[in-house]
CSV table of C-alpha atoms in Angstrom, one decimal:
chain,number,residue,atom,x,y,z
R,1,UNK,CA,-233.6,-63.6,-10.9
R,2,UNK,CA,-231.3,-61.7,-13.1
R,3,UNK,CA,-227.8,-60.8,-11.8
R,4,UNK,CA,-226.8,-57.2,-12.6
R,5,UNK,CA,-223.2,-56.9,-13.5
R,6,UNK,CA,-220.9,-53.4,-13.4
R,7,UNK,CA,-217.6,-54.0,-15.6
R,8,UNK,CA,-214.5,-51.6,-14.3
R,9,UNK,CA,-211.9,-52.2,-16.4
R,10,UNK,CA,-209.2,-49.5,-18.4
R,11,UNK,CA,-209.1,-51.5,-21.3
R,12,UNK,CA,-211.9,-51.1,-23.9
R,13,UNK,CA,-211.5,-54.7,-25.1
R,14,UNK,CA,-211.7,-56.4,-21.9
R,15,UNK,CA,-214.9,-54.5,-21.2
R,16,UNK,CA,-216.2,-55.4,-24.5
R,17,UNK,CA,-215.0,-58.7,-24.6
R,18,UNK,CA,-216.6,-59.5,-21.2
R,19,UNK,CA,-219.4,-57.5,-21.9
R,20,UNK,CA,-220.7,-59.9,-25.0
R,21,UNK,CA,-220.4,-63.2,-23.5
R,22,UNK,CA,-222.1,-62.0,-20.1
R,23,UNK,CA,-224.5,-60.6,-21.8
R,24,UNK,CA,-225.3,-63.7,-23.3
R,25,UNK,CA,-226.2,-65.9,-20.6
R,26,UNK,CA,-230.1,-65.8,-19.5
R,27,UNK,CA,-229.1,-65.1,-15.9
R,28,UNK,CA,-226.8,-62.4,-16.4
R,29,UNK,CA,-227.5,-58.4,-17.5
R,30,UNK,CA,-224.6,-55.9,-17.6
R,31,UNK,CA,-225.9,-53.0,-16.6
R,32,UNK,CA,-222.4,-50.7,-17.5
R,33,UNK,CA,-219.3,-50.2,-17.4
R,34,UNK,CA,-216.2,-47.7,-16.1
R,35,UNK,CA,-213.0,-47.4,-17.5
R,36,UNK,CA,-211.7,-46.5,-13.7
R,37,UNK,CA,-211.8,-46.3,-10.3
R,38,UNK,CA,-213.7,-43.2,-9.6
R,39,UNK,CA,-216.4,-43.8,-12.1
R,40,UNK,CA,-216.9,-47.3,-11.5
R,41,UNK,CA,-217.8,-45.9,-8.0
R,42,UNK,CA,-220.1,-43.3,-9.9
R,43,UNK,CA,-221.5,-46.3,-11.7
R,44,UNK,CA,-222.4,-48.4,-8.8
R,45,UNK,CA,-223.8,-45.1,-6.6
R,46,UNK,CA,-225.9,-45.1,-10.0
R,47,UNK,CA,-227.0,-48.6,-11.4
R,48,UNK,CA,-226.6,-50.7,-8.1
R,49,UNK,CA,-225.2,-53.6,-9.7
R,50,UNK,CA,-225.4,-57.1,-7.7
R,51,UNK,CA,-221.8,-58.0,-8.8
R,52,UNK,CA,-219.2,-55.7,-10.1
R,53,UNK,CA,-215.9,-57.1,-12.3
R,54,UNK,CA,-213.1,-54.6,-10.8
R,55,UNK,CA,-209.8,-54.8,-12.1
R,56,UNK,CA,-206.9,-53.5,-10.0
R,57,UNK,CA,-204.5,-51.6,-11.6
R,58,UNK,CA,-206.5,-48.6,-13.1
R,59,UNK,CA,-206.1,-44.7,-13.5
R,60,UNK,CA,-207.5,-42.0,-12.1
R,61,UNK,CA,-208.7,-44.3,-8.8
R,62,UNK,CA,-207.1,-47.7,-8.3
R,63,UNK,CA,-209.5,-50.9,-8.1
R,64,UNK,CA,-208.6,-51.2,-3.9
R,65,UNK,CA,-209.5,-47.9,-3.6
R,66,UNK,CA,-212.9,-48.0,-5.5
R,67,UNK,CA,-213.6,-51.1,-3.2
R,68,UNK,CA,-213.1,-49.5,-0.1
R,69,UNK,CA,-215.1,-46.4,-1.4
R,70,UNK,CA,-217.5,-48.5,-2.8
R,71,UNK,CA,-218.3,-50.7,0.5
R,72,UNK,CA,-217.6,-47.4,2.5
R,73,UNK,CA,-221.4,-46.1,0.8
R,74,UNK,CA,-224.8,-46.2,1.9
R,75,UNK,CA,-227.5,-48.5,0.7
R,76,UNK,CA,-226.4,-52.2,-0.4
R,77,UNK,CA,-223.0,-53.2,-1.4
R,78,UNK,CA,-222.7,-55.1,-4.7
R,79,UNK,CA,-220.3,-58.5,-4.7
R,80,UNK,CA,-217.2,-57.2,-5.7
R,81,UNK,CA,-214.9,-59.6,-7.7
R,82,UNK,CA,-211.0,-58.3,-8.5
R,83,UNK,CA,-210.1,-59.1,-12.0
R,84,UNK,CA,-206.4,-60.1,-11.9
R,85,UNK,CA,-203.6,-60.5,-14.5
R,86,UNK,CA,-201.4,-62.8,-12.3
R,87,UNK,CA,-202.8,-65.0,-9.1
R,88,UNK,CA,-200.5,-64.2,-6.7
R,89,UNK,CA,-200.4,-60.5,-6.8
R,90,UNK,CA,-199.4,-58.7,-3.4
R,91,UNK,CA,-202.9,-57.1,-3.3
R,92,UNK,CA,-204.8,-60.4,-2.6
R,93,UNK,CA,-205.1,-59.8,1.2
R,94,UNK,CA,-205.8,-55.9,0.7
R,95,UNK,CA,-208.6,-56.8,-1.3
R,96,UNK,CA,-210.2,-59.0,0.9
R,97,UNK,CA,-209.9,-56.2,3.7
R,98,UNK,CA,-211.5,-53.9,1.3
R,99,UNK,CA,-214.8,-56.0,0.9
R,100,UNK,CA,-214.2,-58.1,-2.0
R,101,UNK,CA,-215.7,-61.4,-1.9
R,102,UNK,CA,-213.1,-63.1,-4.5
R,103,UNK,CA,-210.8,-63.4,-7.5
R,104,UNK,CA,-210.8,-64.1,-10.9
R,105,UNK,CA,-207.6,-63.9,-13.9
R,106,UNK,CA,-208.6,-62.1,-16.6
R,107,UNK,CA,-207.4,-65.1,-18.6
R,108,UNK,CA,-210.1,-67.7,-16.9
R,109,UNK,CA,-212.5,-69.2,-19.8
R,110,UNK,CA,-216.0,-67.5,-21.1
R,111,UNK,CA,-217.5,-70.2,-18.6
R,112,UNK,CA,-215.3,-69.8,-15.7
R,113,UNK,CA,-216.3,-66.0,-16.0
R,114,UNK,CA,-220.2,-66.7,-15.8
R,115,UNK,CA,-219.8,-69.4,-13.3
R,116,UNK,CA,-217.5,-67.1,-11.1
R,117,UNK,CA,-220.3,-63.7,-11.3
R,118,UNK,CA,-223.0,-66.7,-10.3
R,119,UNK,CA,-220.9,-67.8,-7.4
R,120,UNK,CA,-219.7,-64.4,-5.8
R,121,UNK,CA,-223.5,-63.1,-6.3
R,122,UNK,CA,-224.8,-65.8,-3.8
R,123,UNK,CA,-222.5,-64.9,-1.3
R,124,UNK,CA,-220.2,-67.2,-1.9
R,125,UNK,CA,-216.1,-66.7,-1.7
R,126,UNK,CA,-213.8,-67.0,-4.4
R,127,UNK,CA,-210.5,-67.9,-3.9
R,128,UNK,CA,-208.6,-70.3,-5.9
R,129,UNK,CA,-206.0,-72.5,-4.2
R,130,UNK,CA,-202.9,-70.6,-5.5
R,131,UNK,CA,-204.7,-67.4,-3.9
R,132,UNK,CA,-205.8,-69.2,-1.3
R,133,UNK,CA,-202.2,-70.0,-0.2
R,134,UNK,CA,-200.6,-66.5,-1.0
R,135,UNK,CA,-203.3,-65.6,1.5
R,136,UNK,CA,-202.7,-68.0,4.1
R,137,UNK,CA,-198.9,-67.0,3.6
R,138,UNK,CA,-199.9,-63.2,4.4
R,139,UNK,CA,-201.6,-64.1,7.2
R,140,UNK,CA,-198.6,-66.1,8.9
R,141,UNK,CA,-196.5,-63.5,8.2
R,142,UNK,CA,-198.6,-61.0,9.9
R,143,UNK,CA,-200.0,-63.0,13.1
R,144,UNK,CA,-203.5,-62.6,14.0
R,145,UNK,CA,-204.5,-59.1,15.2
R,146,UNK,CA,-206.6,-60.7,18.3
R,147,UNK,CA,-205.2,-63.2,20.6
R,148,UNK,CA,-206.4,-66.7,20.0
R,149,UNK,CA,-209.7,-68.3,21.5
R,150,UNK,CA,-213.7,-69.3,20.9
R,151,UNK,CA,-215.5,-66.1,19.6
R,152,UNK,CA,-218.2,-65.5,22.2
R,153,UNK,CA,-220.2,-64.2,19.8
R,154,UNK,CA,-221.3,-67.9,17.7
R,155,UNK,CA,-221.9,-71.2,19.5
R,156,UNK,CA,-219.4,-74.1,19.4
R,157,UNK,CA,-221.0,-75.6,16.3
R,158,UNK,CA,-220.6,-72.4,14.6
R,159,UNK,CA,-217.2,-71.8,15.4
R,160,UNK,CA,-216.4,-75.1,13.8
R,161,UNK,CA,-218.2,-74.3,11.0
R,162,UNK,CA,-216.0,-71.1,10.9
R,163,UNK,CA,-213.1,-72.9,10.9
R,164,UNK,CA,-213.8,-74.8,8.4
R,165,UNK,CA,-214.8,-72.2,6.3
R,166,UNK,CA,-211.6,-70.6,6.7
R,167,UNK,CA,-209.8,-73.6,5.6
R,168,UNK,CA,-211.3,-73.2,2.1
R,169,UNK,CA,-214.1,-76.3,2.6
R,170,UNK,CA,-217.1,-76.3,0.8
R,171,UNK,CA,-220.6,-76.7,2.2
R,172,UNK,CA,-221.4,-79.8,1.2
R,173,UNK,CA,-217.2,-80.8,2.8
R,174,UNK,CA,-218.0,-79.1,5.9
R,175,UNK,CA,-221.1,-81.7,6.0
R,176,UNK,CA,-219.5,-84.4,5.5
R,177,UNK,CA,-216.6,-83.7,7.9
R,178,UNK,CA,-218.9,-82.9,10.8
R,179,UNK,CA,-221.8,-85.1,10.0
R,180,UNK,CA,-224.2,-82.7,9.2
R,181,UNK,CA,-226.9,-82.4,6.1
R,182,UNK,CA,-225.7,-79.6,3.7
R,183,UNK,CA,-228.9,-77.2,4.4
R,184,UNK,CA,-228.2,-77.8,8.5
R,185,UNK,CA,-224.4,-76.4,7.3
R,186,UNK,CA,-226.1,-73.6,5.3
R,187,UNK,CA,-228.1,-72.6,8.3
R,188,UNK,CA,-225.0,-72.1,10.5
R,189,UNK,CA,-223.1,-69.9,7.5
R,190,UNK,CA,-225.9,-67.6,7.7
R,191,UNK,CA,-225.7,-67.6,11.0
R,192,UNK,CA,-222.3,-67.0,11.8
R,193,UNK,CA,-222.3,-64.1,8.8
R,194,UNK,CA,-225.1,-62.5,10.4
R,195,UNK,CA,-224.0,-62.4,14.1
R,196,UNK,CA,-220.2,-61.3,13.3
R,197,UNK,CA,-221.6,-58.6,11.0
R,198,UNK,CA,-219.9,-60.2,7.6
R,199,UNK,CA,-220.6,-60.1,4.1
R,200,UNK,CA,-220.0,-63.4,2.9
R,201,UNK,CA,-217.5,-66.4,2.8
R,202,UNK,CA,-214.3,-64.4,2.0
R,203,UNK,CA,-214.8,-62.2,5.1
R,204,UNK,CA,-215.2,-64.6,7.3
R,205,UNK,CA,-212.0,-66.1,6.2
R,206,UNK,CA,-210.3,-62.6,6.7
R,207,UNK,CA,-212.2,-63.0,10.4
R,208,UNK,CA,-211.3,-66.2,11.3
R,209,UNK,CA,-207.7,-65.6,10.6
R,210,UNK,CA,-207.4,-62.3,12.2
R,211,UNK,CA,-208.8,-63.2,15.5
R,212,UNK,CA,-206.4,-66.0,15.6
R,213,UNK,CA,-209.5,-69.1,15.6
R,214,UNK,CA,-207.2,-70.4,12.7
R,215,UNK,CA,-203.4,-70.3,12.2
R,216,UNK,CA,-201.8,-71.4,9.1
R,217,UNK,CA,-200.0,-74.4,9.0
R,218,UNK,CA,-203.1,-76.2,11.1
């Protein structure tokens, strides 16, 4: 199945530059690009892309805004991954709140690019360590917007799971941490996503925080 990739970026080169290595991998189809805010939301109402390369600071309609507007829409919401000059810029936790599933610096390697449109496409989150922390700094700094305790909504195993998720493990870490087979671990992912009503991976990290199930420092 071919990914279909929306590049929103104001500079001509970065589109370009992006735009012919993508294009080069057998997986991968860009399908257009916007050179801002507002008509890389145009573009999306348009091409529905799977996974869309927003950068942040853009004219006309910032990259935070275009997310929100974008995930705000009807029909299905493409991956949104915020391109990003520096890794610990203040908008890391805004964009997660928006709906975007993860980061990438504009100065990561052709491969790191492909691998990252791959990753955010299936649902996956990501987050880098060095954003992971600025993160998990914002969210000490802010407290949990719900008092602490089990969600009612996902069974014990799941809310482990969660945890676990929101301490940056992988799949196949959360399996070996809780003695599970990596498919069983799967299972309760999709679970958990689909009962609390969330996208993928980096929302539930944003959820799991929030509610107070995990605290930084833990």
């Amino acid at each position: 199945m071919t990914i279909r990739v929306l590049i929103a970026d104001d500079q001509g080169m970065v589109r370009t530059g992006f735009t012919v290595f993508l294009s080069s991998q057998p997986d991968i189809e860009v399908v257009g690009e916007a050179a801002n805010g507002a008509e890389a939301v145009a573009r999306v109402a348009e091409l529905r892309p799977d996974v869309v390369l927003m950068d942040v600071r853009m004219p006309v309609m910032d990259g935070l805004a275009a997310t929100r507007r974008i995930m705000e829409s009807t029909g299905p919401a493409p991956r949104i991954l915020i391109l990003t000059t520096f890794d610990l810029d203040d908008y890391v936790y805004e964009a997660l709140r928006a709906g975007a599933s993860g980061f990438l610096l504009k100065d990561a390697s052709a491969q790191q690019l492909a691998e990252a449109v791959r990753v955010v496409a299936a649902g996956e989150a990501l987050l880098a360590p060095s954003v992971t922390r600025r993160l998990i700094t914002e969210f000490a700094r802010i407290g949990p917007s719900r008092p602490r305790g089990r969600l009612d909504d996902i069974t014990e195993r799941e809310t482990e799971v969660l945890a676990l998720i929101a301490r940056g493990r992988s799949n196949q870490e959360i399996a070996e941490e809780l003695v599970l087979s990596e498919q069983t671990v799967k299972t309760h992912v999709g679970r958990i996503l689909a009962k609390l009503n969330l996208r993928d991976r980096a929302q539930a990290i944003v959820h799991a925080y929030e509610t107070g199930l995990v605290r930084p420092g833990e």
